[in-house]
Coordinates of C-alpha atoms and ligand atoms in Angstrom, one line a residue:
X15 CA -48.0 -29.8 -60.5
X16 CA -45.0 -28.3 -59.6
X17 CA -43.0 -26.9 -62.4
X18 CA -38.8 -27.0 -62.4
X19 CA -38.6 -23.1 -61.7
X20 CA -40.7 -23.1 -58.9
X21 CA -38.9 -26.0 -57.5
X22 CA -35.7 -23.8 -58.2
X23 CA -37.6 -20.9 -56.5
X24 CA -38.7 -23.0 -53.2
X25 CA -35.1 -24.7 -53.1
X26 CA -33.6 -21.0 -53.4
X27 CA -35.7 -19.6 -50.6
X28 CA -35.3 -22.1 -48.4
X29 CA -31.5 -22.0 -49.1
X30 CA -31.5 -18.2 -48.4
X31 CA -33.6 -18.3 -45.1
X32 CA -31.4 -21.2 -43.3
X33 CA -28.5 -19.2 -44.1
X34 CA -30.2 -16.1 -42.5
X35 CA -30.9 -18.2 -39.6
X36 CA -27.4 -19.4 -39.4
X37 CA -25.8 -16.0 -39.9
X38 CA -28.4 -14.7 -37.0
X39 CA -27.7 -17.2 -34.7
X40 CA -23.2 -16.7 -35.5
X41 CA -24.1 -12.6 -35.1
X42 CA -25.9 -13.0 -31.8
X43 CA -23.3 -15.3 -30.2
X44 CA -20.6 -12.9 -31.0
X45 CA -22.2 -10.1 -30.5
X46 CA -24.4 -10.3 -27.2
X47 CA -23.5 -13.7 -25.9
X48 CA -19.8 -12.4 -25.0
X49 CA -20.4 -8.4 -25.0
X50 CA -18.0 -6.9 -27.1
X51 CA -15.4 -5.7 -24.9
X52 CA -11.4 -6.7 -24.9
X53 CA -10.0 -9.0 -22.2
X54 CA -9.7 -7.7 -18.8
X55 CA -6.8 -6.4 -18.5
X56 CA -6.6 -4.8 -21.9
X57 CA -9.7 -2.9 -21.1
X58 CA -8.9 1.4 -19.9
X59 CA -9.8 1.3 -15.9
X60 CA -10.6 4.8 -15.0
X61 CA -9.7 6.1 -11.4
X62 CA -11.2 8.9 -9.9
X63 CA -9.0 10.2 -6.6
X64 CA -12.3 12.1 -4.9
X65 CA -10.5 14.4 -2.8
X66 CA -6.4 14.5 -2.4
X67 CA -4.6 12.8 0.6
X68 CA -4.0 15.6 3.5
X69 CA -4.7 18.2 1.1
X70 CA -2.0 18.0 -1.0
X71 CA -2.2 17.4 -4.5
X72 CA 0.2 15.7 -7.5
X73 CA 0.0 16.6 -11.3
X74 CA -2.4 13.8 -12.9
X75 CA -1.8 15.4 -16.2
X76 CA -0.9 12.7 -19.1
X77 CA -1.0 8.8 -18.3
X78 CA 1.0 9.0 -15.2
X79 CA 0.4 5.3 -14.7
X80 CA 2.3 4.2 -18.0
X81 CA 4.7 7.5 -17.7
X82 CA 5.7 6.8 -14.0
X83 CA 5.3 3.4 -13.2
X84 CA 5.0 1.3 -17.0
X85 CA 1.1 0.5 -16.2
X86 CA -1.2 0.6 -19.0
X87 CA -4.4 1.2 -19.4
X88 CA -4.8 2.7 -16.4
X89 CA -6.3 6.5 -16.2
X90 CA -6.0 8.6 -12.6
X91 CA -8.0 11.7 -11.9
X92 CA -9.1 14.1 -9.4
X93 CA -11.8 15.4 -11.4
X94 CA -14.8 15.0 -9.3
X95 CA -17.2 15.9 -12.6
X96 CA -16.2 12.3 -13.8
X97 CA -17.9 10.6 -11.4
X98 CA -20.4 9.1 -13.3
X99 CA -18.1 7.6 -15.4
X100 CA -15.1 6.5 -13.1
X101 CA -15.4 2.2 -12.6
X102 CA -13.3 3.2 -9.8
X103 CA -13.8 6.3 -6.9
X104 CA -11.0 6.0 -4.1
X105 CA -11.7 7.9 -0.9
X106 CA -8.8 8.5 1.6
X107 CA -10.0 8.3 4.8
X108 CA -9.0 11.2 6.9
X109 CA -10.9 13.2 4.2
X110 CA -14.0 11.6 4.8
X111 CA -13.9 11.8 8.9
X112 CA -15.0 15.5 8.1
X113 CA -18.0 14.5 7.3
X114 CA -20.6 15.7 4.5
X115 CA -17.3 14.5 1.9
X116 CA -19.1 11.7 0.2
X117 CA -20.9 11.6 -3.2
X118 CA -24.4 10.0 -1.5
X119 CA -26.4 12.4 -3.6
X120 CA -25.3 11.4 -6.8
X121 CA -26.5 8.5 -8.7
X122 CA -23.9 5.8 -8.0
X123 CA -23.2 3.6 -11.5
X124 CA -24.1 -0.4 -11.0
X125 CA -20.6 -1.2 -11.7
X126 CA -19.0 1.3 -10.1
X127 CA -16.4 0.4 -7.2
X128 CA -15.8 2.7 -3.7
X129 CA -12.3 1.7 -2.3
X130 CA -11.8 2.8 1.3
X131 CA -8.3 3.7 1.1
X132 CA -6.2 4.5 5.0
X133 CA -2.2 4.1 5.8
X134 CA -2.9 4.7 9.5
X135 CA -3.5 1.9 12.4
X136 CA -6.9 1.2 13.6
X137 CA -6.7 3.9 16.4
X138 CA -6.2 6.7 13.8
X139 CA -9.1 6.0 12.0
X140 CA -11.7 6.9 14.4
X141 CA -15.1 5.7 14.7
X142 CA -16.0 3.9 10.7
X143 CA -19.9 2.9 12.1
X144 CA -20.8 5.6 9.6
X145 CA -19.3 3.8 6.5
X146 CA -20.8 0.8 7.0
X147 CA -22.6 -0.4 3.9
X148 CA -20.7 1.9 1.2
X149 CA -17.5 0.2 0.1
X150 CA -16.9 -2.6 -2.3
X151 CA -13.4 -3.0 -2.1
X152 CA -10.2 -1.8 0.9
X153 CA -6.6 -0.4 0.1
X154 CA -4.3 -0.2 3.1
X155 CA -1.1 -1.7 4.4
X156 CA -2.8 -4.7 5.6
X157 CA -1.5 -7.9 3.4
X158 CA -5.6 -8.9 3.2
X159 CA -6.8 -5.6 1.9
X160 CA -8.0 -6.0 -1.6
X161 CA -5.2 -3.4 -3.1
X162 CA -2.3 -3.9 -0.3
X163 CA -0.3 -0.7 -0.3
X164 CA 2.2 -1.4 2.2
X165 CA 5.5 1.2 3.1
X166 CA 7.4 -0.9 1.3
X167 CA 8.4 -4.1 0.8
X168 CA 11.2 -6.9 0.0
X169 CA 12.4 -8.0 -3.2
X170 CA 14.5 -10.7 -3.9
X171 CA 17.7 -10.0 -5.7
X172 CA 20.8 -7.7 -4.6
X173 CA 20.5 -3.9 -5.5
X174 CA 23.0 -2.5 -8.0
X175 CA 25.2 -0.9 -5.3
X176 CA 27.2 -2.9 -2.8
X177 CA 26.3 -1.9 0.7
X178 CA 28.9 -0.9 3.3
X179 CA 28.0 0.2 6.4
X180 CA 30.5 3.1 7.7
X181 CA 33.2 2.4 10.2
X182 CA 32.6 5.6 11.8
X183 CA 29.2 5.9 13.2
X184 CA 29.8 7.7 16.5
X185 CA 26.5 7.4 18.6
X186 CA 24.3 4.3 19.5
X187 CA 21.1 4.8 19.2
X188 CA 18.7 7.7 17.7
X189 CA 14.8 7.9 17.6
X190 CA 12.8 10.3 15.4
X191 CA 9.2 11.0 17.3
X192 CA 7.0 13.7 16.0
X193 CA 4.0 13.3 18.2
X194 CA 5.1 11.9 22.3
X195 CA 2.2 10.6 23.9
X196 CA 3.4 9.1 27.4
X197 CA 0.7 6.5 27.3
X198 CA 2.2 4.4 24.0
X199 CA 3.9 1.9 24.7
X200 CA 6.8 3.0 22.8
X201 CA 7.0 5.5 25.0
X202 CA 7.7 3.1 28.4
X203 CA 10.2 1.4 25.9
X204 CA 11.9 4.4 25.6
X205 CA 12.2 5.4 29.2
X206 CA 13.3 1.9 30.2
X207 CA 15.5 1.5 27.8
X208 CA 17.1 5.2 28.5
X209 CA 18.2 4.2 31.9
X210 CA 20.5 1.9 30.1
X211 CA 21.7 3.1 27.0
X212 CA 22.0 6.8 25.8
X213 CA 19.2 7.4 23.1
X214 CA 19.6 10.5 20.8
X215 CA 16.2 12.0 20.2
X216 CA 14.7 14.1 18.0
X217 CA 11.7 15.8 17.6
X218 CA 9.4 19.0 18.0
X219 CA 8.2 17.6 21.6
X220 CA 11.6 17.4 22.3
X221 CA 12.8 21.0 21.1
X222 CA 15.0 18.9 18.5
X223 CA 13.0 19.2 15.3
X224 CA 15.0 17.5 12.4
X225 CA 14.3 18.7 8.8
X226 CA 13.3 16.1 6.2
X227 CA 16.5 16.5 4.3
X228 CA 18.8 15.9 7.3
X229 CA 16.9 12.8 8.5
X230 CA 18.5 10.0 7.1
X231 CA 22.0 12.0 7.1
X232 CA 21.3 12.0 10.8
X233 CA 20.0 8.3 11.7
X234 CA 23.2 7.0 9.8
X235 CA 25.1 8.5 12.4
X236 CA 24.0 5.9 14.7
X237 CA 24.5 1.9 14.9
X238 CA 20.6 1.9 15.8
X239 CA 17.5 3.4 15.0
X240 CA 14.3 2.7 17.4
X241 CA 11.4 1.9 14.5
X242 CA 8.8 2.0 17.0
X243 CA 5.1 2.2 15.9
X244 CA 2.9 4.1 17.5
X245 CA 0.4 1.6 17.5
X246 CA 0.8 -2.6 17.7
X247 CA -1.5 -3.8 15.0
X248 CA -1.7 -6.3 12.4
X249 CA 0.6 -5.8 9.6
X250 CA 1.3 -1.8 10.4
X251 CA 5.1 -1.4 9.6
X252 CA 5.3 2.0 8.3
X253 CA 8.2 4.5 7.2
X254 CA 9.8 4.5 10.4
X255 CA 11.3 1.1 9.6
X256 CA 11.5 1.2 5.4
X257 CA 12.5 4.8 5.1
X258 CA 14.5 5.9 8.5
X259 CA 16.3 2.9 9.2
X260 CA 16.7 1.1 6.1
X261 CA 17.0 3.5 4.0
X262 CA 19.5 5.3 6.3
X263 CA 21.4 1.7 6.3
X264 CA 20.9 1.3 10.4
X265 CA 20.2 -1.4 12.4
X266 CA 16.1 -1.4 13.1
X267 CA 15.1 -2.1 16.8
X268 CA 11.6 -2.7 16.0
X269 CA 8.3 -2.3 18.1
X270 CA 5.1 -3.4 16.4
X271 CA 3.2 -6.1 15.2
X272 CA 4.8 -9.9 15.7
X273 CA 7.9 -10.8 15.2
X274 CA 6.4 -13.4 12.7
X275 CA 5.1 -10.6 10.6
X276 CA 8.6 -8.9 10.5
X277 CA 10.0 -12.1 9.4
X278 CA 8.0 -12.8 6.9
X279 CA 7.5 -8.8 5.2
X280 CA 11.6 -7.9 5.7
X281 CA 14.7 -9.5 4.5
X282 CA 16.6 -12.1 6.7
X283 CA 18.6 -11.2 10.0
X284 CA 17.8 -7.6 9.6
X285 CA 15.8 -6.3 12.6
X286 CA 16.1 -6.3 16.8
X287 CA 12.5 -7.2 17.9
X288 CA 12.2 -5.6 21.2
X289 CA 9.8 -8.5 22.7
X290 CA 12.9 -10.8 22.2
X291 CA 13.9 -9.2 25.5
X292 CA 12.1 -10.0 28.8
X293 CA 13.9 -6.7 30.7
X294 CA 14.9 -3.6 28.5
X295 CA 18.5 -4.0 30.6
X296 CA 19.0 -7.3 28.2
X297 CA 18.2 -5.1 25.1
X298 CA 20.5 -2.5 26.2
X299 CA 23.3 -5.0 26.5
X300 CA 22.8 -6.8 23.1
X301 CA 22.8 -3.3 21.3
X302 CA 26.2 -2.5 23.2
X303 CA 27.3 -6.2 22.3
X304 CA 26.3 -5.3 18.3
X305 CA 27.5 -1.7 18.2
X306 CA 31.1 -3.5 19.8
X307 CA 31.5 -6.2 17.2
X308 CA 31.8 -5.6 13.8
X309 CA 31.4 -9.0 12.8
X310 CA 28.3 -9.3 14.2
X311 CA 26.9 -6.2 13.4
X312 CA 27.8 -6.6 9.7
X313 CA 25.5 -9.9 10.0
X314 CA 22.6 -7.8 9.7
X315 CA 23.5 -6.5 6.7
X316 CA 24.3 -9.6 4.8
X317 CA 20.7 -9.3 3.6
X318 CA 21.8 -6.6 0.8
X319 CA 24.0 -9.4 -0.9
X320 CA 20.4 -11.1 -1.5
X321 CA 17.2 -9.1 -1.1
X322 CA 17.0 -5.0 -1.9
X323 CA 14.0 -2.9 -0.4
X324 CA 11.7 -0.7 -2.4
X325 CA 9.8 1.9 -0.4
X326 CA 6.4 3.3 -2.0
X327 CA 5.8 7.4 -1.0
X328 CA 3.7 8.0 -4.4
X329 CA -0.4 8.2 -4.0
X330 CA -0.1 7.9 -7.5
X331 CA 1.7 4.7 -7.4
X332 CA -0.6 3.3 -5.2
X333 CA -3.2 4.3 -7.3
X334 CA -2.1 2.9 -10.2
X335 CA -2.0 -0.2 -8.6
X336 CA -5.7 -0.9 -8.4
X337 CA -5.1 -1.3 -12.1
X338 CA -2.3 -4.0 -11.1
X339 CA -5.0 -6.0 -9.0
X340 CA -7.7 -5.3 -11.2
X341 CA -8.2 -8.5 -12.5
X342 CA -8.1 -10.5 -9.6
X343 CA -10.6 -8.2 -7.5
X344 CA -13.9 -9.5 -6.3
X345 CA -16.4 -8.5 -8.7
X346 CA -19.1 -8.4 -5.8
X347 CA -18.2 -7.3 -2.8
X348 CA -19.8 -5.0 -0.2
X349 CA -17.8 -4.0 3.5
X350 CA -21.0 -4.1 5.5
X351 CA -18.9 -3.8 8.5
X352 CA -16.1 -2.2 7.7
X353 CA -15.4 -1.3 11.4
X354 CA -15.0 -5.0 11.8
X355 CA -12.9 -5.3 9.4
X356 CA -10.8 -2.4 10.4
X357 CA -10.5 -3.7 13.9
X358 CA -9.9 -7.1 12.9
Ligands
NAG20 C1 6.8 -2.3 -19.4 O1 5.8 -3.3 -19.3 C2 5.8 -4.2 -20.4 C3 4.6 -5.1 -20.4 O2 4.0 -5.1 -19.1 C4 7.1 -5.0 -20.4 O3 7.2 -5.9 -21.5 C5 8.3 -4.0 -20.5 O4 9.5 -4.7 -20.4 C6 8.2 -3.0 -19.4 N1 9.2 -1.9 -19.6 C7 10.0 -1.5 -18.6 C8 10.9 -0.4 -19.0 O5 10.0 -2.0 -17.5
NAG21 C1 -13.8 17.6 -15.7 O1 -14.6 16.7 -16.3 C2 -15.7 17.2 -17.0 C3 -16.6 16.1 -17.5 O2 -15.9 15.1 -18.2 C4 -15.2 18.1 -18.2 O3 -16.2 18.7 -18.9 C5 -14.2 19.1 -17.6 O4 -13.6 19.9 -18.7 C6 -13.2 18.5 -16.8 N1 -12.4 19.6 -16.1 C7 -11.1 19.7 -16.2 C8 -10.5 20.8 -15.4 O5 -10.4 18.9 -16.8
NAG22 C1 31.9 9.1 8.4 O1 32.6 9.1 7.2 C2 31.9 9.5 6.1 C3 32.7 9.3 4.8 O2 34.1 9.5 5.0 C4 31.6 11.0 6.3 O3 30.8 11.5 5.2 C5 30.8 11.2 7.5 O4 30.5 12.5 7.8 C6 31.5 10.6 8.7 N1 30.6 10.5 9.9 C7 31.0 10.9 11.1 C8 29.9 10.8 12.2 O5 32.1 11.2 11.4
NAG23 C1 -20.7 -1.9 -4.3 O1 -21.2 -1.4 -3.1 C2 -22.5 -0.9 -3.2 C3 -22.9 -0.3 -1.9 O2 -23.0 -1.2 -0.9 C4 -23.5 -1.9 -3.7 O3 -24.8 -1.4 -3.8 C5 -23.0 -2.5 -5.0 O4 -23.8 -3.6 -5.4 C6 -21.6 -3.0 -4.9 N1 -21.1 -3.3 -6.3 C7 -20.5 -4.4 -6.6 C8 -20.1 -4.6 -8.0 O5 -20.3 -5.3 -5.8

């Protein structure tokens, strides 16, 4: 016989212990079936810069990221006894080429990602057999790295100044070369084109050195600056076109990679491609044609009524923009041949 309490009783255990099972089953669904950690991009992505570009290093102090460049969230160092808590280590290349530079004693975390990180064309990088293996993610110039840092790029939209280009500008043409090798091809360029045209040059090779803070002062003396690479390779347009020719508000004659690529990374009707030109005589002639009418010299500046330029000279901006990409990185991804990929 059972009596009415322990009816009561059973009814009240049984209540008690389906509740318990309910309330496990809500605490283990929100508490190990999605772990318990904000979205994404909320999340603080830590940075760790092991060893400084060239040498030279930048205050980290603060949240430069947010401070500099309104990115949250988003923590730089260059304190190398964070490693084992950095998601992210970024190693510039010319660093590493010494040799002996990377971490491969230290106990790499799961989730931790290596960027290869390199501004220079394929030729400048050396030999990468060595590297092979190491890297999950890339950060270059290149518009199919995973973090694409390029010198700069276009932005739609006029800048707040209205452009004029000086009526003044009493030489045709100037080149800034720090390292001559006679074997680039810029340099035949050059040499051709020199028959033609006078060409003011500067340079250490050339006994002409030019300080930083005259540069631009002295390209904007010219209708022309030569923006010659010294290297043709996919997507390498560095500061010799964003910085010394359109920051200095002169013509670009460029020398690089197609004239596709300058199309589609540079605002409209603003460069000379020199493989428009079968004989460097025909180049000569156009710039003299250009430099002669101001009509049609002004058409390559019509660009600054629609599209502005921003130029990017900050490692720290560049850093900060893994936390940008973030999001949208492969979450597993190994460069087993990253000389491949280099050299692709
Ligand atoms: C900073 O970023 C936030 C959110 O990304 C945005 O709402 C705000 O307008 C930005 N501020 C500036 C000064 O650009
Ligand atoms: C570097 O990081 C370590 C580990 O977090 C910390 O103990 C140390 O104080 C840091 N050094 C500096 C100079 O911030
Ligand atoms: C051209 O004019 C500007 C403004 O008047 C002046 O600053 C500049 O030195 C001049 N340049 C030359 C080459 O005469
Ligand atoms: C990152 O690369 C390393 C080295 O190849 C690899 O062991 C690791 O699994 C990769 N991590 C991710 C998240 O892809």
């Amino acid at each position: 016989m059972i009596t009415p309490a322990a009816r009561t009783l059973i009814f009240l255990l049984l209540l008690s212990s389906f509740s318990l099972l309910f309330y496990h089953n809500w605490f283990d669904q929100t508490l190990f079936e999605h772990p318990k950690m904000p979205p994404a991009p909320q999340r603080n992505i830590s940075i760790l810069l092991w060893r400084w570009p060239f040498g030279r290093s930048y205050s980290l102090d603060g949240d430069k990221c947010l401070q500099m460049y309104n990115i949250s969230h988003c923590f730089l160092t260059d304190n190398i006894s964070t490693f084992s808590t950095a998601d992210v280590v970024v190693f510039h290349h010319q660093e590493l080429s010494r040799g002996g530079v990377l971490p491969l004693h230290l106990h790499r975390p799961v989730l931790q990602r290596w960027v290869w990180m390199s501004l220079e064309p394929p030729i400048n990088n050396g030999d990468l057999q060595q590297l092979n293996g190491l890297f999950n993610w890339t950060m270059s110039y290149r518009r199919d790295a995973d973090i694409p840092i390029p010198y700069g790029k276009t932005i739609l939209g006029a800048g707040d100044q209205i452009y004029q280009t000086p009526s003044n500008r009493s030489c045709l043409v100037s080149w800034v070369v720090s390292k001559y090798l006679p074997t680039q091809t810029r340099s035949g360029v050059y040499q051709s084109l020199r028959k033609y045209i006078p060409i003011q040059v500067f340079g250490r090779w050339n006994n002409k050195p030019l300080p930083d803070k005259k540069l631009l002062s002295t390209i904007s003396n010219c209708h022309f600056y030569l923006s010659f690479e010294n290297s043709e390779a996919k997507d390498y347009i560095s500061e010799k076109l964003w910085r010394n020719a359109f920051q200095a508000g002169v013509i670009p004659v460029v020398l690089g990679p197609s004239r596709d690529t300058y199309e589609t990374l540079t605002p409209p009707h603003s460069f000379i491609h020199v493989s428009d030109f079968r004989r460097m005589a025909d180049l000569a002639a156009y710039l003299k044609h250009v430099a002669s009418d101001r009509r049609v010299y002004e058409e390559y500046f019509r660009w600054h009524r629609t599209h502005r330029i921003k130029t990017y000279t900050d490692w720290r901006e560049r850093l900060c923009q893994i936390c940008v990409k973030y999001p949208s990185l492969p979450t597993r991804k190994v460069y087993q041949d990253l000389e491949g990929w280099v050299r692709n």
